[in-house]
Amino acid sequence: MRTNRAYFLMAALTIAMTLCALPALAQIIEINDIDELQRIGNDPDYPLDGDYVLGNDIDARAAAGWNGGKGFDPIGNSTTPFTGTFDGASYAITYLVVDRSDQNCVGLFGCTSNAIITNVVLESSSFTGNNYTGGLIGYIDNVSSVSNCHTTANVTGNDYTGGFAGCIDHISSVTNCHSAGTVIGYKWAGGFAGYVNNISIITDCYSEGSATANTTTSSSYVYAGGFVGKNTGGEISNCYSEGNATANASSRSSYVYAGGFVGQNTVGDISNCYSEGNATANASFYGCAGGFVGQNTEGDISNCYSEGNATANAYSYGCAGGFVGQNDGGSNTNCYSTGNASASASDYGSYAYAGGFVGKNTGGSNTNCYSEGNATANASSGSHVYAGGFVGQNDGGSNTNCYSTGNAYASAYYAYAGGFVGKNTGGSNTNCYSTGNASARTYAGGFVGENDGGSSTSCYWDIETSGLAESDGGIGKTTAEMMQQATFIGWDFVAVWNIHEGASYPYLRIEPAPEGEGEPEGEGEQPEGEGEQPEGEGEQPEGEGEQPEGEGE
């Protein structure tokens, strides 16, 4: 009996010691009003590494007069970021006002690091800050995860300003989120995020507001995008934007980039996305605008499209494209644009490039793409201008299985216009065609305005719709011949192209059949995600510090 009693005592002691050794379960703190929300990070019982959940809707109007009119103090900053978890439980926080133009990291959350934020709804709010200002979070950093959040707020900031986040950095992720409202920044402004960096990921998100970046500082780089101002090494997929993007710089030594989706994409991946807004770059020196991306530098873009117009007004160098303004070593695959492109430069001896798809293609590639918009390039006397139905100037780049239907117009002393390419400088065009007109004072061609060391292989233009019988590259055909498969020598009509014999021009299998035409046998489908809304569409989605690593002037 004593033996059994000793055994049970020993077993009880072992269990007790084991339980004591286990970590305590995290206490979830419920937030029920604006005062409790403000305690996070300001009260020992509400630590920045705590776990929180909203218990009901919160009307934040009472906080507008706090702190001498500065309003709510954002949760976390670059020195002591929020590192816990926060579940909004889909309750709404409304009428939150933060007015701190002298403070970095401004939003409901100022800065997060390895944090998890979900199901937050923020409505009818406004945020004013310095650097890193966002409609929900100023700076999402260090593997933070944000999902199923929605914000409607007007946002005004300096560098890194976005409708949802000012900056998304260091392998952080944002999924199934949405922003709406006007964004005004100084150098980096985006309808959703001002800057995305360091392999951070955005998936199934969209923005509805416009983004404007204004700067007067000399030697500045200015970025504005309908979705993201600048993307450096980030991955964006299944997203879209509806708002316009405008980038302005008054200094003659500034570089300005505006894109309907992204202002500048540098070594970033963008797939299954689209934009509807216009892009405008106004620069006293250098300006690039694209219906989708202002400048694509060694980035990969696939299965995307844009509907907005692109306009670049510059003093020395203007570049505009219906899809990409300037493509520097980047790739565009299975993409299209429908908007017009217009580029102008006012200085004597300046340069302007406009293309229905790409304004200037420098060492980049366009594959299985098409454009429908017109391209116009204008500059003062003594200047060089290039306009093409597809590419203004193809400088060492490649265009494969592409076509354009828009017109090209170039106006300057040295003017180059082509139905497909204005000037082909060491570039290649393969299995491409154009149907639009080209007009220029100096060089105009049905397919290529002037060819300088480049090639056009199995390429064609319509001599009737273009009104041009001559071209420095390509083969001219009648409209009837352009609607016959036999015309297009070496083209792949099994995997790449389709045609309605005698009734349509060739069209890519990534696009629907021409309006009013039946679907021929073997008609291919659109690329994955093409033409569909990102997941969650139509539903409400369930610093102060140093400059982000890798950001260059």
Coordinates of C-alpha atoms in Angstrom, one line a residue, residues 137-530:
I137 CA 0.7 50.4 -42.0
G138 CA 3.6 52.8 -42.5
Y139 CA 6.4 50.2 -42.8
I140 CA 5.7 46.4 -43.1
D141 CA 9.1 44.9 -42.3
N142 CA 11.1 41.7 -41.5
V143 CA 8.9 38.8 -42.6
S144 CA 5.6 40.4 -41.4
S145 CA 2.4 38.9 -42.7
V146 CA -0.7 40.9 -43.5
S147 CA -3.9 39.3 -44.8
N148 CA -7.6 40.0 -45.4
C149 CA -7.4 43.7 -44.6
H150 CA -9.3 46.6 -46.1
T151 CA -8.7 50.3 -45.8
T152 CA -10.4 53.4 -47.1
A153 CA -8.3 56.4 -46.3
N154 CA -6.7 59.5 -47.8
V155 CA -2.9 59.4 -47.3
T156 CA -0.4 62.2 -47.5
G157 CA 3.3 61.7 -46.9
N158 CA 6.9 62.4 -48.0
D159 CA 9.0 59.4 -49.2
Y160 CA 7.3 56.0 -49.3
T161 CA 3.6 56.7 -49.3
G162 CA 0.9 54.2 -50.1
G163 CA -2.9 53.8 -49.8
F164 CA -2.3 50.6 -47.8
A165 CA 1.4 50.6 -46.8
G166 CA 4.2 53.1 -47.3
C167 CA 6.8 50.3 -47.7
I168 CA 6.7 46.5 -47.8
D169 CA 10.2 45.1 -47.1
H170 CA 12.4 42.1 -46.2
I171 CA 10.4 39.1 -47.3
S172 CA 7.1 40.4 -45.9
S173 CA 3.8 39.3 -47.5
V174 CA 0.4 40.9 -48.1
T175 CA -2.5 38.8 -49.2
N176 CA -6.1 39.5 -50.1
C177 CA -6.1 43.1 -49.1
H178 CA -7.6 46.3 -50.6
S179 CA -7.1 50.0 -50.4
A180 CA -9.2 53.0 -51.5
G181 CA -8.5 56.7 -51.3
T182 CA -6.2 59.4 -52.6
V183 CA -2.5 59.1 -52.1
I184 CA -0.1 62.1 -52.3
G185 CA 3.6 61.6 -51.7
Y186 CA 6.9 63.3 -52.4
K187 CA 9.1 60.7 -54.2
W188 CA 7.5 57.2 -53.9
A189 CA 3.7 57.1 -54.2
G190 CA 1.5 54.1 -54.9
G191 CA -2.3 53.5 -54.8
F192 CA -1.5 50.4 -52.7
A193 CA 2.1 50.7 -51.6
G194 CA 4.8 53.3 -52.2
Y195 CA 7.7 50.9 -52.3
V196 CA 8.1 47.1 -52.4
N197 CA 11.5 45.6 -51.7
N198 CA 13.6 42.6 -50.9
I199 CA 11.6 39.6 -52.2
S200 CA 8.4 40.8 -50.5
I201 CA 5.2 39.3 -51.9
I202 CA 1.8 40.8 -52.7
T203 CA -1.0 38.5 -53.9
D204 CA -4.7 38.9 -54.6
C205 CA -4.9 42.6 -53.7
Y206 CA -6.2 45.7 -55.4
S207 CA -6.3 49.4 -55.1
E208 CA -8.9 51.9 -56.2
G209 CA -7.4 55.3 -55.4
S210 CA -5.1 57.6 -57.4
A211 CA -1.5 58.2 -56.6
T212 CA 0.5 61.4 -57.1
A213 CA 4.2 62.0 -56.4
N214 CA 5.4 65.7 -56.4
T215 CA 9.0 66.8 -55.8
T216 CA 10.9 70.1 -56.2
T217 CA 14.2 68.7 -55.0
S218 CA 17.0 68.7 -57.5
S219 CA 18.7 65.4 -58.6
S220 CA 15.6 63.4 -57.4
Y221 CA 14.1 60.2 -58.5
V222 CA 10.3 60.2 -58.5
Y223 CA 8.0 57.2 -58.8
A224 CA 4.2 57.0 -59.0
G225 CA 2.1 53.9 -59.7
G226 CA -1.6 53.1 -59.6
F227 CA -0.7 50.1 -57.5
V228 CA 3.0 50.4 -56.4
G229 CA 5.4 53.4 -56.8
K230 CA 8.5 51.3 -57.2
N231 CA 9.0 47.5 -57.0
T232 CA 12.6 46.3 -56.4
G233 CA 12.9 42.5 -56.3
G234 CA 9.3 42.0 -55.1
E235 CA 6.7 39.5 -56.5
I236 CA 3.2 40.8 -57.3
S237 CA 0.5 38.5 -58.6
N238 CA -3.2 38.4 -59.2
C239 CA -3.6 42.1 -58.4
Y240 CA -5.1 45.1 -60.1
S241 CA -5.4 48.9 -59.8
E242 CA -8.1 51.3 -61.0
G243 CA -6.6 54.8 -60.2
N244 CA -4.4 57.2 -62.1
A245 CA -0.7 57.7 -61.4
T246 CA 1.0 61.1 -61.8
A247 CA 4.6 61.9 -61.1
N248 CA 5.8 65.5 -61.2
A249 CA 9.3 67.0 -60.8
S250 CA 10.2 70.7 -61.4
S251 CA 14.0 70.2 -61.2
R252 CA 15.8 69.8 -64.5
S253 CA 18.1 67.1 -63.0
S254 CA 15.3 64.8 -61.8
Y255 CA 14.1 61.5 -63.2
V256 CA 10.4 60.8 -63.2
Y257 CA 8.6 57.5 -63.6
A258 CA 4.8 56.9 -63.7
G259 CA 2.9 53.6 -64.4
G260 CA -0.7 52.7 -64.4
F261 CA 0.3 49.7 -62.2
V262 CA 3.9 50.3 -61.2
G263 CA 6.1 53.4 -61.6
Q264 CA 9.4 51.4 -61.9
N265 CA 9.9 47.7 -61.8
T266 CA 13.5 46.7 -61.1
V267 CA 14.3 43.0 -61.1
G268 CA 10.8 42.3 -59.9
D269 CA 8.2 39.7 -61.0
I270 CA 4.7 40.7 -61.9
S271 CA 2.1 38.2 -63.2
N272 CA -1.6 38.0 -63.8
C273 CA -2.2 41.6 -63.0
Y274 CA -3.9 44.6 -64.8
S275 CA -4.4 48.3 -64.5
E276 CA -7.2 50.6 -65.7
G277 CA -5.8 54.1 -64.8
N278 CA -3.8 56.6 -66.8
A279 CA -0.1 57.3 -66.2
T280 CA 1.4 60.8 -66.5
A281 CA 5.0 61.8 -66.0
N282 CA 5.8 65.6 -66.0
A283 CA 9.5 66.2 -65.8
S284 CA 11.8 69.2 -66.3
F285 CA 14.5 66.8 -67.4
Y286 CA 13.7 63.0 -67.8
G287 CA 10.2 61.4 -67.8
C288 CA 8.9 57.9 -68.5
A289 CA 5.3 56.8 -68.5
G290 CA 3.7 53.5 -69.2
G291 CA 0.1 52.3 -69.2
F292 CA 1.2 49.4 -67.0
V293 CA 4.9 50.2 -65.9
G294 CA 6.8 53.4 -66.4
Q295 CA 10.2 51.6 -66.6
N296 CA 10.9 47.9 -66.5
T297 CA 14.5 47.2 -65.7
E298 CA 15.4 43.5 -65.9
G299 CA 12.0 42.6 -64.5
D300 CA 9.7 39.9 -65.7
I301 CA 6.1 40.7 -66.5
S302 CA 3.7 38.0 -67.7
N303 CA 0.0 37.6 -68.4
C304 CA -0.8 41.2 -67.7
Y305 CA -2.6 44.0 -69.5
S306 CA -3.3 47.8 -69.2
E307 CA -6.2 49.9 -70.4
G308 CA -5.0 53.4 -69.6
N309 CA -3.2 56.1 -71.6
A310 CA 0.5 57.0 -71.0
T311 CA 1.8 60.6 -71.2
A312 CA 5.3 61.8 -70.7
N313 CA 6.0 65.5 -70.8
A314 CA 9.7 66.3 -70.4
Y315 CA 12.3 69.0 -71.1
S316 CA 15.1 66.8 -72.4
Y317 CA 13.9 63.2 -72.6
G318 CA 10.4 61.9 -72.8
C319 CA 9.4 58.2 -73.2
A320 CA 5.8 56.7 -73.2
G321 CA 4.4 53.3 -74.0
G322 CA 0.9 51.9 -73.9
F323 CA 2.2 49.1 -71.7
V324 CA 5.8 50.0 -70.7
G325 CA 7.5 53.4 -71.1
Q326 CA 11.0 52.1 -71.2
N327 CA 12.0 48.5 -71.2
D328 CA 15.6 48.1 -70.1
G329 CA 16.5 44.4 -70.3
G330 CA 13.1 43.4 -69.0
S331 CA 10.8 40.8 -70.4
N332 CA 7.1 41.1 -71.2
T333 CA 5.3 37.9 -72.1
N334 CA 1.6 37.3 -73.0
C335 CA 0.7 40.9 -72.3
Y336 CA -1.3 43.6 -74.1
S337 CA -2.3 47.2 -74.0
T338 CA -5.2 49.2 -75.3
G339 CA -4.3 52.8 -74.3
N340 CA -2.6 55.5 -76.3
A341 CA 1.0 56.7 -75.7
S342 CA 2.2 60.3 -76.0
A343 CA 5.7 61.6 -75.4
S344 CA 7.1 65.1 -75.8
A345 CA 10.3 67.0 -75.1
S346 CA 10.7 70.8 -75.3
D347 CA 14.5 71.4 -75.2
Y348 CA 16.5 71.9 -78.4
G349 CA 18.2 68.6 -79.3
S350 CA 16.0 66.6 -77.0
Y351 CA 14.6 63.0 -77.4
A352 CA 11.1 61.6 -77.3
Y353 CA 10.0 58.0 -77.7
A354 CA 6.4 56.7 -78.0
G355 CA 5.1 53.2 -78.7
G356 CA 1.7 51.6 -78.7
F357 CA 3.3 48.9 -76.4
V358 CA 6.8 50.1 -75.5
G359 CA 8.3 53.6 -75.9
K360 CA 11.9 52.5 -76.0
N361 CA 13.0 48.8 -75.9
T362 CA 16.7 48.6 -74.9
G363 CA 17.9 45.0 -74.8
G364 CA 14.5 43.8 -73.6
S365 CA 12.1 41.2 -75.0
N366 CA 8.4 41.3 -75.9
T367 CA 6.9 37.9 -76.6
N368 CA 3.3 37.0 -77.5
C369 CA 2.2 40.6 -77.0
Y370 CA 0.0 43.1 -78.8
S371 CA -1.1 46.7 -78.6
E372 CA -4.1 48.6 -79.9
G373 CA -3.4 52.2 -79.0
N374 CA -1.8 55.1 -81.0
A375 CA 1.7 56.5 -80.4
T376 CA 2.6 60.1 -80.8
A377 CA 6.1 61.7 -80.2
N378 CA 6.8 65.4 -80.4
A379 CA 9.8 67.5 -79.8
S380 CA 11.3 70.9 -80.6
S381 CA 13.5 71.6 -83.6
G382 CA 16.8 69.9 -83.7
S383 CA 15.4 67.0 -81.7
H384 CA 15.0 63.3 -82.4
V385 CA 11.7 61.6 -82.0
Y386 CA 10.6 58.0 -82.5
A387 CA 7.1 56.6 -82.8
G388 CA 5.9 53.1 -83.5
G389 CA 2.6 51.3 -83.5
F390 CA 4.3 48.7 -81.2
V391 CA 7.8 50.2 -80.2
G392 CA 9.1 53.7 -80.7
Q393 CA 12.8 52.6 -80.9
N394 CA 13.9 49.0 -80.7
D395 CA 17.5 49.3 -79.5
G396 CA 19.0 45.9 -79.3
G397 CA 15.8 44.3 -78.1
S398 CA 13.6 41.6 -79.5
N399 CA 9.9 41.4 -80.5
T400 CA 8.6 37.9 -81.2
N401 CA 5.0 36.9 -82.1
C402 CA 3.7 40.4 -81.6
Y403 CA 1.4 42.8 -83.5
S404 CA 0.0 46.3 -83.4
T405 CA -3.1 48.0 -84.8
G406 CA -2.5 51.6 -83.8
N407 CA -1.1 54.5 -85.7
A408 CA 2.3 56.2 -85.2
Y409 CA 3.0 59.9 -85.5
A410 CA 6.4 61.6 -85.1
S411 CA 7.0 65.3 -85.3
A412 CA 10.5 66.9 -85.1
Y413 CA 13.4 67.7 -87.4
Y414 CA 14.7 64.1 -87.0
A415 CA 11.6 62.0 -86.9
Y416 CA 11.1 58.2 -87.3
A417 CA 7.7 56.5 -87.5
G418 CA 6.8 52.9 -88.3
G419 CA 3.6 51.0 -88.2
F420 CA 5.4 48.6 -85.9
V421 CA 8.8 50.1 -85.0
G422 CA 9.9 53.7 -85.5
K423 CA 13.6 52.9 -85.6
N424 CA 15.1 49.4 -85.3
T425 CA 18.7 49.8 -84.0
G426 CA 20.3 46.4 -83.8
G427 CA 17.1 44.8 -82.7
S428 CA 15.1 41.9 -84.0
N429 CA 11.5 41.5 -85.0
T430 CA 10.3 37.9 -85.7
N431 CA 6.8 36.8 -86.8
C432 CA 5.2 40.2 -86.2
Y433 CA 2.8 42.4 -88.1
S434 CA 1.2 45.8 -88.1
T435 CA -1.9 47.4 -89.6
G436 CA -1.7 51.1 -88.6
N437 CA -0.5 54.2 -90.4
A438 CA 2.9 55.9 -89.8
S439 CA 3.6 59.5 -90.3
A440 CA 6.9 61.4 -89.9
R441 CA 8.9 64.3 -91.5
T442 CA 12.1 62.3 -92.1
Y443 CA 11.5 58.5 -92.0
A444 CA 8.2 56.7 -92.2
G445 CA 7.6 53.1 -93.1
G446 CA 4.7 50.7 -93.1
F447 CA 6.5 48.3 -90.7
V448 CA 9.8 50.0 -89.8
G449 CA 10.6 53.7 -90.2
E450 CA 14.3 53.2 -90.3
N451 CA 16.4 50.1 -89.8
D452 CA 19.9 50.5 -88.5
G453 CA 21.6 47.1 -88.2
G454 CA 18.5 45.3 -87.1
S455 CA 16.4 42.5 -88.6
S456 CA 12.7 41.8 -89.4
T457 CA 12.1 38.1 -90.1
S458 CA 8.7 36.9 -91.4
C459 CA 7.2 40.2 -90.6
Y460 CA 4.4 41.9 -92.5
W461 CA 2.3 45.1 -92.7
D462 CA -1.0 46.0 -94.4
I463 CA -0.3 48.3 -97.3
E464 CA -4.0 49.3 -97.6
T465 CA -4.9 50.2 -94.0
S466 CA -1.5 51.8 -93.4
G467 CA -1.6 53.8 -96.7
L468 CA 2.2 53.0 -97.0
A469 CA 3.8 50.9 -99.7
E470 CA 7.4 51.3 -98.4
S471 CA 9.2 50.2 -95.3
D472 CA 12.7 49.7 -94.2
G473 CA 11.9 46.1 -93.1
G474 CA 9.0 43.7 -93.3
I475 CA 6.9 42.6 -96.3
G476 CA 3.9 44.6 -97.4
K477 CA 0.6 42.8 -98.2
T478 CA -2.9 43.7 -99.1
T479 CA -5.7 43.4 -96.5
A480 CA -7.0 40.2 -98.2
E481 CA -3.5 38.7 -98.1
M482 CA -3.1 39.6 -94.4
M483 CA -6.2 37.5 -93.7
Q484 CA -4.7 34.3 -95.3
Q485 CA -2.7 31.9 -93.2
A486 CA -0.5 31.1 -96.2
T487 CA 0.9 34.6 -96.2
F488 CA 2.7 34.2 -92.9
I489 CA 5.6 32.0 -93.7
G490 CA 7.0 30.0 -90.7
W491 CA 4.4 31.1 -88.2
D492 CA 3.1 28.6 -85.6
F493 CA -0.7 28.4 -86.1
V494 CA -1.0 25.4 -83.7
A495 CA 0.4 26.7 -80.4
V496 CA 0.8 30.5 -80.9
W497 CA -1.5 32.0 -83.5
N498 CA -5.0 31.7 -84.8
I499 CA -6.7 33.1 -87.9
H500 CA -10.2 33.1 -89.4
E501 CA -9.3 32.4 -93.0
G502 CA -10.4 35.3 -95.1
A503 CA -12.2 37.1 -92.2
S504 CA -9.5 38.2 -89.7
Y505 CA -5.9 39.1 -89.2
P506 CA -3.9 36.6 -87.2
Y507 CA -4.4 36.8 -83.4
L508 CA -2.7 35.3 -80.5
R509 CA -4.1 32.3 -78.7
I510 CA -3.8 34.2 -75.4
E511 CA -6.7 36.4 -76.5
P512 CA -10.4 35.8 -77.3
A513 CA -11.5 35.3 -80.9
P514 CA -12.2 38.6 -82.7
E515 CA -15.7 40.1 -82.0
G516 CA -18.4 38.4 -84.1
E517 CA -16.1 35.5 -85.1
G518 CA -16.6 31.9 -84.0
E519 CA -13.9 30.0 -82.3
P520 CA -11.8 27.9 -84.7
E521 CA -10.9 24.4 -83.8
G522 CA -8.1 24.3 -81.4
E523 CA -8.6 27.8 -80.1
G524 CA -6.4 28.3 -77.1
E525 CA -7.5 29.7 -73.7
Q526 CA -6.3 33.0 -72.2
P527 CA -3.3 32.8 -69.9
E528 CA -4.0 31.7 -66.4
G529 CA -5.7 34.5 -64.5
E530 CA -6.1 36.6 -67.6

